Amino acid sequence: MAGYFEAIPGGGAAIALDEVEISILRSLAVQLLELIGPGEEPAQGEDPLAALFAEGPSEPPSDPALARLFPDAYGDPDAPDEDDEELRGYSAEFRRFTENDLRGRKREDGLAMVRTLDSLSTAGEGGALLKLTPEDCLHWLGALNDLRLTIGTRLDVSDEDEGGELYRLPDSDPRKPMVMAYLWLGALQETLVETLMP
């Protein structure tokens, strides 16, 4: 069970992680949570159901990684061929009523990853065995996907880069650690998906 997820009896998945891997995953998840931002808590005395109907932003985020995590519903509104004012209006409305919920779900996924990692007890330098429930697996899939999207955006990875020069960087290139993390997260995501397949 070294290095990849395996299905466990009763559903869920398990993976053996060493202390460095645990630390890297936790650090990346915390950075993702910081990027997504804190949640909006209802004020004391405020109806908690009001949060369900709270309006979110109508403009896409300026940070390219956040724009990738919270994409426009109807394509890129800044694209030159996108002159349709009505389409931009639909996109703004869609964002206004969906982004807060999407942020909340992404925050839950990241927090679930941090909590499961924090619950591990490592014995010396041997690392630990992480066991995920079926529900934890879904949160982890979401968090791994968001981490890959964020890192891929920062590295400017595109579909055309598969097998490209980014993957053959020399060790001296400052992007190399992030490329390695991107590839590792992809392998984790792939094996976790495989454990959930019937």
Short mmCIF file of C-alpha atoms in Angstrom, two decimals:
data_model
loop_
_atom_site.label_atom_id
_atom_site.label_comp_id
_atom_site.label_asym_id
_atom_site.label_seq_id
_atom_site.Cartn_x
_atom_site.Cartn_y
_atom_site.Cartn_z
CA MET A 1 0.00 0.00 0.00
CA ALA A 2 2.96 2.29 -0.55
CA GLY A 3 2.36 5.47 -2.50
CA TYR A 4 -1.14 4.92 -3.79
CA PHE A 5 -4.69 4.42 -2.56
CA GLU A 6 -6.19 0.97 -2.28
CA ALA A 7 -9.80 0.01 -1.59
CA ILE A 8 -10.56 -1.28 1.89
CA PRO A 9 -13.32 -3.67 2.96
CA GLY A 10 -16.61 -1.93 3.67
CA GLY A 11 -15.86 0.95 1.32
CA GLY A 12 -13.36 3.74 1.52
CA ALA A 13 -9.66 3.74 0.78
CA ALA A 14 -6.31 3.61 2.53
CA ILE A 15 -2.80 4.81 1.77
CA ALA A 16 0.50 4.63 3.62
CA LEU A 17 2.06 8.08 3.96
CA ASP A 18 5.40 9.04 5.44
CA GLU A 19 5.82 12.14 7.58
CA VAL A 20 7.10 14.26 4.69
CA GLU A 21 4.12 13.32 2.50
CA ILE A 22 1.71 14.10 5.34
CA SER A 23 3.40 17.46 5.87
CA ILE A 24 3.31 18.34 2.14
CA LEU A 25 -0.36 17.37 1.76
CA ARG A 26 -1.34 19.32 4.88
CA SER A 27 0.63 22.39 3.81
CA LEU A 28 -0.92 22.36 0.33
CA ALA A 29 -4.43 21.94 1.78
CA VAL A 30 -3.91 24.85 4.19
CA GLN A 31 -2.63 27.04 1.33
CA LEU A 32 -5.70 26.08 -0.70
CA LEU A 33 -7.97 27.06 2.20
CA GLU A 34 -6.18 30.40 2.48
CA LEU A 35 -6.65 30.97 -1.25
CA ILE A 36 -10.38 30.11 -1.12
CA GLY A 37 -10.85 32.37 1.90
CA PRO A 38 -12.88 32.14 5.10
CA GLY A 39 -16.52 31.22 5.12
CA GLU A 40 -19.32 33.64 5.80
CA GLU A 41 -20.84 32.86 9.19
CA PRO A 42 -24.33 34.22 9.92
CA ALA A 43 -24.23 37.07 12.42
CA GLN A 44 -25.51 36.31 15.91
CA GLY A 45 -29.29 36.38 15.89
CA GLU A 46 -29.40 36.26 12.07
CA ASP A 47 -31.52 33.61 10.42
CA PRO A 48 -29.12 30.81 9.33
CA LEU A 49 -31.33 30.16 6.30
CA ALA A 50 -30.58 33.68 5.11
CA ALA A 51 -27.06 32.48 4.27
CA LEU A 52 -28.57 30.08 1.74
CA PHE A 53 -29.98 33.03 -0.18
CA ALA A 54 -27.05 35.38 0.27
CA GLU A 55 -25.79 36.81 -2.98
CA GLY A 56 -22.21 36.22 -3.98
CA PRO A 57 -19.90 38.14 -6.28
CA SER A 58 -20.97 38.91 -9.83
CA GLU A 59 -17.47 39.41 -11.24
CA PRO A 60 -14.94 36.63 -11.82
CA PRO A 61 -11.91 36.58 -9.50
CA SER A 62 -8.83 38.42 -10.73
CA ASP A 63 -6.44 35.70 -9.46
CA PRO A 64 -6.05 33.16 -12.32
CA ALA A 65 -6.04 30.21 -9.88
CA LEU A 66 -9.30 31.37 -8.27
CA ALA A 67 -10.77 32.00 -11.72
CA ARG A 68 -9.93 28.37 -12.55
CA LEU A 69 -11.55 27.12 -9.32
CA PHE A 70 -14.61 29.34 -9.87
CA PRO A 71 -14.97 29.49 -13.65
CA ASP A 72 -17.45 31.59 -15.59
CA ALA A 73 -20.66 29.78 -16.48
CA TYR A 74 -20.75 30.97 -20.08
CA GLY A 75 -17.15 31.13 -21.20
CA ASP A 76 -14.70 33.99 -20.79
CA PRO A 77 -16.59 37.29 -20.53
CA ASP A 78 -13.44 39.19 -21.51
CA ALA A 79 -12.90 37.21 -24.70
CA PRO A 80 -12.95 39.54 -27.73
CA ASP A 81 -15.59 37.50 -29.55
CA GLU A 82 -17.88 37.61 -26.53
CA ASP A 83 -19.70 40.87 -27.28
CA ASP A 84 -23.07 39.68 -26.10
CA GLU A 85 -24.10 41.82 -23.12
CA GLU A 86 -26.97 39.46 -22.35
CA LEU A 87 -24.57 36.51 -22.04
CA ARG A 88 -22.36 38.46 -19.64
CA GLY A 89 -25.45 39.24 -17.59
CA TYR A 90 -26.40 35.55 -17.37
CA SER A 91 -22.89 34.70 -16.31
CA ALA A 92 -22.90 37.36 -13.57
CA GLU A 93 -26.28 36.11 -12.29
CA PHE A 94 -25.08 32.51 -12.28
CA ARG A 95 -21.95 33.48 -10.32
CA ARG A 96 -23.94 35.62 -7.88
CA PHE A 97 -26.16 32.69 -6.88
CA THR A 98 -23.69 29.77 -7.04
CA GLU A 99 -20.20 30.92 -6.07
CA ASN A 100 -20.79 31.11 -2.31
CA ASP A 101 -22.07 27.53 -2.26
CA LEU A 102 -19.17 26.33 -4.43
CA ARG A 103 -16.67 28.08 -2.15
CA GLY A 104 -18.30 26.43 0.85
CA ARG A 105 -17.99 22.97 -0.71
CA LYS A 106 -14.37 23.53 -1.67
CA ARG A 107 -13.66 24.76 1.86
CA GLU A 108 -15.31 21.62 3.32
CA ASP A 109 -13.16 19.41 1.09
CA GLY A 110 -9.95 21.17 2.14
CA LEU A 111 -10.90 21.09 5.82
CA ALA A 112 -11.74 17.38 5.61
CA MET A 113 -8.28 16.73 4.15
CA VAL A 114 -6.57 18.69 6.93
CA ARG A 115 -8.65 17.02 9.66
CA THR A 116 -7.97 13.48 8.44
CA LEU A 117 -4.25 14.23 8.18
CA ASP A 118 -4.26 15.79 11.66
CA SER A 119 -5.96 12.68 13.07
CA LEU A 120 -3.04 10.47 12.03
CA SER A 121 -0.61 9.37 14.67
CA THR A 122 2.84 8.89 13.24
CA ALA A 123 5.20 6.50 14.93
CA GLY A 124 8.74 7.76 14.60
CA GLU A 125 9.84 8.10 11.01
CA GLY A 126 7.59 5.33 9.77
CA GLY A 127 4.68 7.53 8.81
CA ALA A 128 1.11 6.34 9.14
CA LEU A 129 -1.70 4.50 7.43
CA LEU A 130 -4.46 6.89 6.36
CA LYS A 131 -7.89 5.26 6.17
CA LEU A 132 -10.69 7.21 4.52
CA THR A 133 -14.41 6.53 4.79
CA PRO A 134 -16.42 6.68 1.57
CA GLU A 135 -17.49 10.24 2.52
CA ASP A 136 -13.86 11.22 3.23
CA CYS A 137 -12.91 9.85 -0.20
CA LEU A 138 -15.30 12.27 -1.88
CA HIS A 139 -13.88 15.21 0.08
CA TRP A 140 -10.35 14.11 -0.77
CA LEU A 141 -11.20 13.80 -4.46
CA GLY A 142 -12.54 17.35 -4.43
CA ALA A 143 -9.49 18.71 -2.57
CA LEU A 144 -6.99 16.83 -4.75
CA ASN A 145 -8.73 18.14 -7.86
CA ASP A 146 -8.69 21.72 -6.55
CA LEU A 147 -5.02 21.44 -5.60
CA ARG A 148 -4.12 20.17 -9.08
CA LEU A 149 -6.15 22.92 -10.76
CA THR A 150 -4.47 25.57 -8.61
CA ILE A 151 -0.94 24.26 -9.11
CA GLY A 152 -1.56 23.64 -12.81
CA THR A 153 -2.74 27.23 -13.21
CA ARG A 154 0.30 28.58 -11.37
CA LEU A 155 2.54 26.46 -13.62
CA ASP A 156 0.55 27.47 -16.71
CA VAL A 157 -0.13 23.81 -17.57
CA SER A 158 -2.39 23.25 -20.56
CA ASP A 159 -3.77 20.19 -22.33
CA GLU A 160 -0.99 20.54 -24.89
CA ASP A 161 1.65 20.22 -22.13
CA GLU A 162 1.03 16.50 -21.59
CA GLY A 163 4.52 15.05 -21.90
CA GLY A 164 5.84 18.53 -22.65
CA GLU A 165 8.94 20.37 -21.54
CA LEU A 166 7.44 21.18 -18.13
CA TYR A 167 7.81 17.53 -17.17
CA ARG A 168 11.47 17.44 -18.19
CA LEU A 169 12.66 20.41 -16.16
CA PRO A 170 16.18 20.25 -14.72
CA ASP A 171 16.43 19.91 -10.95
CA SER A 172 17.80 23.47 -10.79
CA ASP A 173 14.54 24.96 -12.14
CA PRO A 174 12.56 26.62 -9.30
CA ARG A 175 9.31 25.20 -10.73
CA LYS A 176 10.50 21.59 -10.36
CA PRO A 177 9.10 20.99 -6.82
CA MET A 178 5.66 22.24 -7.87
CA VAL A 179 5.72 20.09 -11.02
CA MET A 180 6.60 17.07 -8.87
CA ALA A 181 3.74 17.92 -6.48
CA TYR A 182 1.37 18.32 -9.43
CA LEU A 183 2.29 14.89 -10.81
CA TRP A 184 2.13 13.23 -7.38
CA LEU A 185 -1.30 14.71 -6.65
CA GLY A 186 -2.47 13.44 -10.04
CA ALA A 187 -1.33 9.91 -9.18
CA LEU A 188 -3.08 10.10 -5.79
CA GLN A 189 -6.26 11.36 -7.45
CA GLU A 190 -6.17 8.63 -10.11
CA THR A 191 -5.70 5.78 -7.62
CA LEU A 192 -8.39 7.19 -5.33
CA VAL A 193 -10.83 7.30 -8.24
CA GLU A 194 -9.93 3.70 -9.08
CA THR A 195 -10.77 2.57 -5.53
CA LEU A 196 -14.26 4.01 -5.91
CA MET A 197 -14.96 2.30 -9.24
CA PRO A 198 -17.27 -0.74 -9.01
#
